[in-house]
CSV table of C-alpha atoms in Angstrom, one decimal:
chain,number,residue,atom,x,y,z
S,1,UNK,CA,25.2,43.4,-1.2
S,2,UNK,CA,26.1,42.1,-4.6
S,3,UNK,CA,22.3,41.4,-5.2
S,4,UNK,CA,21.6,45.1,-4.6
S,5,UNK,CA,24.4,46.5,-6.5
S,6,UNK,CA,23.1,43.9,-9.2
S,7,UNK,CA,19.7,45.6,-9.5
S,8,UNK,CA,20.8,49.0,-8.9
S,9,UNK,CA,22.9,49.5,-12.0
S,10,UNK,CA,20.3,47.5,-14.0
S,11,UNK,CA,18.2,50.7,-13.0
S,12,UNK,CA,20.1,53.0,-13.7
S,13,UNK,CA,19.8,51.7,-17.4
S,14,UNK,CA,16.5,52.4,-18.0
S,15,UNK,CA,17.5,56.4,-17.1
S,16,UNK,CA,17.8,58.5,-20.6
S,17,UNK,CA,19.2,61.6,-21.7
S,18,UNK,CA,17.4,64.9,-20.6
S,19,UNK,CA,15.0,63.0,-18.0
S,20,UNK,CA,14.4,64.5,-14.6
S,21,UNK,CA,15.0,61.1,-12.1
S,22,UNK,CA,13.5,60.8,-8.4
S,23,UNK,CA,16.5,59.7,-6.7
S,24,UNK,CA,15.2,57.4,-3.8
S,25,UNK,CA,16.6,56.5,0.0
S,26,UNK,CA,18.8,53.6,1.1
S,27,UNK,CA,21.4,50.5,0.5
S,28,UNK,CA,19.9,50.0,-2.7
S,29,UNK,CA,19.1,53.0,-4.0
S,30,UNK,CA,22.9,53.7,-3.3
S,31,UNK,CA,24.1,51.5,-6.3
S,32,UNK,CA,21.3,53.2,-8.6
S,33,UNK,CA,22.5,56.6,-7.6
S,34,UNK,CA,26.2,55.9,-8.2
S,35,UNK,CA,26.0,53.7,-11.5
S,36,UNK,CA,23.7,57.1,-12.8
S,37,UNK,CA,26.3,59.7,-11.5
S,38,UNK,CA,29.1,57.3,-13.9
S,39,UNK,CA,27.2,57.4,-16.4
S,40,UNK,CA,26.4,61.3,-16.5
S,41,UNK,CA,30.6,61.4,-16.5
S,42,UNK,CA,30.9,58.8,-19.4
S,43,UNK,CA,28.2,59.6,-21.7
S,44,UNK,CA,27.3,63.1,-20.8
S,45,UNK,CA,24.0,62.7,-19.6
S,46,UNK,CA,21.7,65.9,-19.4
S,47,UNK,CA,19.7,64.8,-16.6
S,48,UNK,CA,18.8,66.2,-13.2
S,49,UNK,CA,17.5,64.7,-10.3
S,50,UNK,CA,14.9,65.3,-7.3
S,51,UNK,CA,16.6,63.7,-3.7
S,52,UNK,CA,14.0,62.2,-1.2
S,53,UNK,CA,16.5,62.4,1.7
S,54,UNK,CA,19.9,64.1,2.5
S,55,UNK,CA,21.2,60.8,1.9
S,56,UNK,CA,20.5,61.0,-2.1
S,57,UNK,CA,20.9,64.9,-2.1
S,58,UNK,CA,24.5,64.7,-0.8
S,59,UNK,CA,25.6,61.4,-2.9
S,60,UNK,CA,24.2,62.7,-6.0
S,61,UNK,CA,25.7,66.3,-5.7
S,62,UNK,CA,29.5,64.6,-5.3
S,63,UNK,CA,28.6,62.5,-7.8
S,64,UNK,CA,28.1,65.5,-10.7
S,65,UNK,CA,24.1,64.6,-10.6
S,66,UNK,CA,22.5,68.0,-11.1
S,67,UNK,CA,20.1,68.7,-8.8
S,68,UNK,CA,16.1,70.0,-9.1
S,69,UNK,CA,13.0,70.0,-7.3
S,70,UNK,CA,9.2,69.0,-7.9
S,71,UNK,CA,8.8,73.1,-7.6
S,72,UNK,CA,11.1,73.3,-10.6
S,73,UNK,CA,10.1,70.5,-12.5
S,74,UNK,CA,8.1,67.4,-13.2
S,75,UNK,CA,9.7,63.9,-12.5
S,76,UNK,CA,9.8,61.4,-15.7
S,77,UNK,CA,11.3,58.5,-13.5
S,78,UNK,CA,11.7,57.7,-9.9
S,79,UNK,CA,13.6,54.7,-8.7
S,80,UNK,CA,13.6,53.8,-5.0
S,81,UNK,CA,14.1,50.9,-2.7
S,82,UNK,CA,11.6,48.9,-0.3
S,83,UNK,CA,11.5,47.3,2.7
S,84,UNK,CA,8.8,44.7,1.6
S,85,UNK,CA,6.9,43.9,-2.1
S,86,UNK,CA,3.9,42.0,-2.0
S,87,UNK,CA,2.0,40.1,-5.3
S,88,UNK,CA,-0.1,43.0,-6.7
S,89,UNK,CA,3.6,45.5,-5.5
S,90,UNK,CA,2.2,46.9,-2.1
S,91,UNK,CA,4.8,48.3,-0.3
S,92,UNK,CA,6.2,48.6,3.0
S,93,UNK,CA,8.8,51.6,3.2
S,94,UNK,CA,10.9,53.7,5.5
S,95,UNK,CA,13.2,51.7,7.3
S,96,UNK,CA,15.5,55.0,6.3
S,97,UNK,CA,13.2,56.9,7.8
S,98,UNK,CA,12.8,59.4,5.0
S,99,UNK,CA,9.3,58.0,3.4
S,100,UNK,CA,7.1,61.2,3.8
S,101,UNK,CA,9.0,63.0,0.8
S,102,UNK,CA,10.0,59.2,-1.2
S,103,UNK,CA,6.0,59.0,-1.5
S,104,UNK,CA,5.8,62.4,-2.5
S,105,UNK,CA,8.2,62.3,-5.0
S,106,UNK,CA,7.6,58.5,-6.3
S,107,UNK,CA,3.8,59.4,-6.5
S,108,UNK,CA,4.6,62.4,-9.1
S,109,UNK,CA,6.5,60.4,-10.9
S,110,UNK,CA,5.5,59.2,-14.8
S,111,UNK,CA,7.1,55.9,-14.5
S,112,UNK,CA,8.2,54.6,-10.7
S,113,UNK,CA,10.5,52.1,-10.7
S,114,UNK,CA,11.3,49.7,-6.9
S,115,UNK,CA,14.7,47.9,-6.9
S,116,UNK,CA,14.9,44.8,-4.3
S,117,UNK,CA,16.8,41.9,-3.8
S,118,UNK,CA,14.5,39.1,-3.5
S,119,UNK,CA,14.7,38.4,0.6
S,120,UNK,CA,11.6,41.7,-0.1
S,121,UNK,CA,9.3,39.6,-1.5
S,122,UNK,CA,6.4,38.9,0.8
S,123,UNK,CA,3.2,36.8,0.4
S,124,UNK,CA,1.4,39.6,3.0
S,125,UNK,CA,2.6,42.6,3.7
S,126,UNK,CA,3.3,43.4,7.5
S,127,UNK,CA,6.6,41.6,8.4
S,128,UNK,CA,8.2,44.7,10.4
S,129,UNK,CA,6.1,47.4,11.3
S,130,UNK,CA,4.6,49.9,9.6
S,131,UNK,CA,6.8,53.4,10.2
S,132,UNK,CA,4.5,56.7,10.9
S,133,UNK,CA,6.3,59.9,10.2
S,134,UNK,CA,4.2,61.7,13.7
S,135,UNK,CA,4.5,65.7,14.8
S,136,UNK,CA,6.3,65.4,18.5
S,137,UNK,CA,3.7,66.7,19.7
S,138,UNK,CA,0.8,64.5,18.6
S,139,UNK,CA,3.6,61.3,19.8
S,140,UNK,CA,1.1,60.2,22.7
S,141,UNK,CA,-2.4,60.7,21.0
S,142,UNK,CA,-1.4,59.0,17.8
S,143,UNK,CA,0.1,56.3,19.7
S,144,UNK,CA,-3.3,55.8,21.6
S,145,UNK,CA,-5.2,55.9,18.6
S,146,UNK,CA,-2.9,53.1,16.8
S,147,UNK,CA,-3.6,50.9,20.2
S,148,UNK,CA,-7.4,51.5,19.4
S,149,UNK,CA,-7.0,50.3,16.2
S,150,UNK,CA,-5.1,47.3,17.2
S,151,UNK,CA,-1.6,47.8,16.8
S,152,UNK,CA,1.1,48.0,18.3
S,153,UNK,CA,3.0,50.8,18.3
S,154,UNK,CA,6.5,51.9,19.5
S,155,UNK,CA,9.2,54.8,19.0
S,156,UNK,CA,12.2,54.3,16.6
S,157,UNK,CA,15.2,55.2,19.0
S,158,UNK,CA,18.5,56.4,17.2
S,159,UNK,CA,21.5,54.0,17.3
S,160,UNK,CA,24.5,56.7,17.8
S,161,UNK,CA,22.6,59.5,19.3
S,162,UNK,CA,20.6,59.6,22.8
S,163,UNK,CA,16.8,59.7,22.1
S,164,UNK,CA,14.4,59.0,19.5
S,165,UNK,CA,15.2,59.0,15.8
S,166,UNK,CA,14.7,62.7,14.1
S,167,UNK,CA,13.1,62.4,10.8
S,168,UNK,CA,14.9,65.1,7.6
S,169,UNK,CA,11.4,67.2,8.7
S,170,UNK,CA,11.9,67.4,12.3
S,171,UNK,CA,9.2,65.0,13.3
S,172,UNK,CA,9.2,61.4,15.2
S,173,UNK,CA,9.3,58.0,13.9
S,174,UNK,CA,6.7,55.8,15.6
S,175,UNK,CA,6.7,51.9,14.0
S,176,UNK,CA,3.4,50.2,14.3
S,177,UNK,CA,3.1,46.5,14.2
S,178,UNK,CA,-0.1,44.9,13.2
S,179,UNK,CA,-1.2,41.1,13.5
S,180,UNK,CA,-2.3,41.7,9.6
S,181,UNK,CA,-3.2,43.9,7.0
S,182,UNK,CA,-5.8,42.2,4.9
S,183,UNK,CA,-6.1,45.5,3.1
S,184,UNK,CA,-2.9,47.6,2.3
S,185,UNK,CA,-5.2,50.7,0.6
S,186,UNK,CA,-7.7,50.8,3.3
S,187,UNK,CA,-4.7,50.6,6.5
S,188,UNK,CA,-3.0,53.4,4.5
S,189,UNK,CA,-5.8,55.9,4.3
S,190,UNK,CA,-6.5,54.6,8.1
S,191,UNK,CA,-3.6,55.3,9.1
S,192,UNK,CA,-3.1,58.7,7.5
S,193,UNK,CA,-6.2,59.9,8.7
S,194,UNK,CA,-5.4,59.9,12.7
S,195,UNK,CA,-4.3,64.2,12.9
S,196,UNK,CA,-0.9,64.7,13.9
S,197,UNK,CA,0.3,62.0,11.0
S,198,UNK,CA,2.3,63.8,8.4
S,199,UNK,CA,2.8,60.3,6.2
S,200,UNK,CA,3.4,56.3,6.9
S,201,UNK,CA,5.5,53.8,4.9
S,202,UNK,CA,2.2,51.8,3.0
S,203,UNK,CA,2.6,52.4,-0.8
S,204,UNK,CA,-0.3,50.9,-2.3
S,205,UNK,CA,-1.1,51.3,-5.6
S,206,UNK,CA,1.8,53.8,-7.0
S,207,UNK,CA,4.3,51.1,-8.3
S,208,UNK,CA,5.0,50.7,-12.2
S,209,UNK,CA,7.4,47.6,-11.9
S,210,UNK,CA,9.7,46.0,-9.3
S,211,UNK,CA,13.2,45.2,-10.2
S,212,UNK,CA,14.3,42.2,-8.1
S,213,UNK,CA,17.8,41.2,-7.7
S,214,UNK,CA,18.1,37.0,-7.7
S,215,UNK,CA,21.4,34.4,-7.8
S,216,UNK,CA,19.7,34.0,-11.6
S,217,UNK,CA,19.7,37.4,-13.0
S,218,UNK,CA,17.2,40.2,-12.4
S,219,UNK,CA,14.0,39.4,-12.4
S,220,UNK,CA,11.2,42.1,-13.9
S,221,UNK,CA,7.7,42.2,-11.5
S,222,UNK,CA,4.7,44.1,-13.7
S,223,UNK,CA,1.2,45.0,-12.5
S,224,UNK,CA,-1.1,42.9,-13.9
């Protein structure tokens, strides 16, 4: 937790006056969005910020973080969490479930910024499953298709409600596993292409720099 916290307030440093900031999901993203709400009380920041989950929306409202949308306005930063980094800064996201609108909103973004503590950093991606945001009613279809293609796939269930997990859009959460993924870009667009698949938690290619939280400082990961 202290790694986290480490790299999240390192984030929220790079975050300047008048810039409109993609507010990511999760544990980690939590310490970005609170350091930034102290600072918009201490130095009067004029910033606003664009919320990929209820999560961020409600934290950053108590927090005094004025809120916008990609209707409204174009993002200048976005800083969000992952569930795995590889060498050239794949990712593996949506272990909170809310990775349809993160990769909207990181995509948009001028500058996109990861923060990670360092147990993120994989040689390969494809550790835990790949999570599919899937319309209820393509559940069955999809999860044929993924078995076609190799995987295997399975429903997230919820942990304090009956049932499956319920994504912010209404839609399922099916986690794929694969026995590798030679080719993060390729899987993605695979993967997207089966109908009845609103998004899934590959980001390839849309990453500026990774922010990695170590026992020796934070650590700064750049495409090459």
């Amino acid at each position: 937790m202290e790694l986290k916290k480490q790299v999240g307030y390192e984030a929220a440093k790079l975050v300047k006056d008048g810039d409109i900031v993609g507010l990511g999901t999760g544990s980690t993203t939590l310490h970005f969005i609170e350091r930034l709400g102290e600072r918009v009380k201490e130095e009067e920041l004029d910033i606003m910020g664009v919320p990929t989950s209820y999560q961020s929306f409600f934290l950053a409202r108590d927090l005094g973080i004025k809120i916008t949308t990609l209707e409204e306005n174009d993002v200048d930063l976005a800083v969000d969490g992952a569930d795995e980094v590889d060498p050239d800064l794949n990712l593996i996201k949506g272990g909170g479930a809310a990775h349809t609108l993160e990769k909207i909103v990181d995509s948009s973004a001028a500058r996109f910024v990861v923060v990670v503590d360092d147990s993120k950093l994989v040689d390969k991606l494809g550790k835990m499953p790949i999570p599919l945001e899937v319309m209820p009613a393509a559940y069955r279809v999809v999860s044929n298709r993924l078995r076609d293609m190799g995987g295997v796939p399975s429903i997230r269930m919820a942990e304090r409600k009956d049932g499956p997990v319920i994504t912010d859009n209404n839609n399922f959460l099916l986690e794929v596993a694969f026995k590798e993924i030679p080719d993060p870009k390729f899987l993605e667009k695979e993967l997207n292409s089966i109908p009845g698949v609103i998004e899934n938690g590959i980001f390839s290619g849309y990453v500026d720099e990774v922010l990695v939280g170590t026992q020796e400082g934070v650590k700064v990961l750049k495409k090459d």
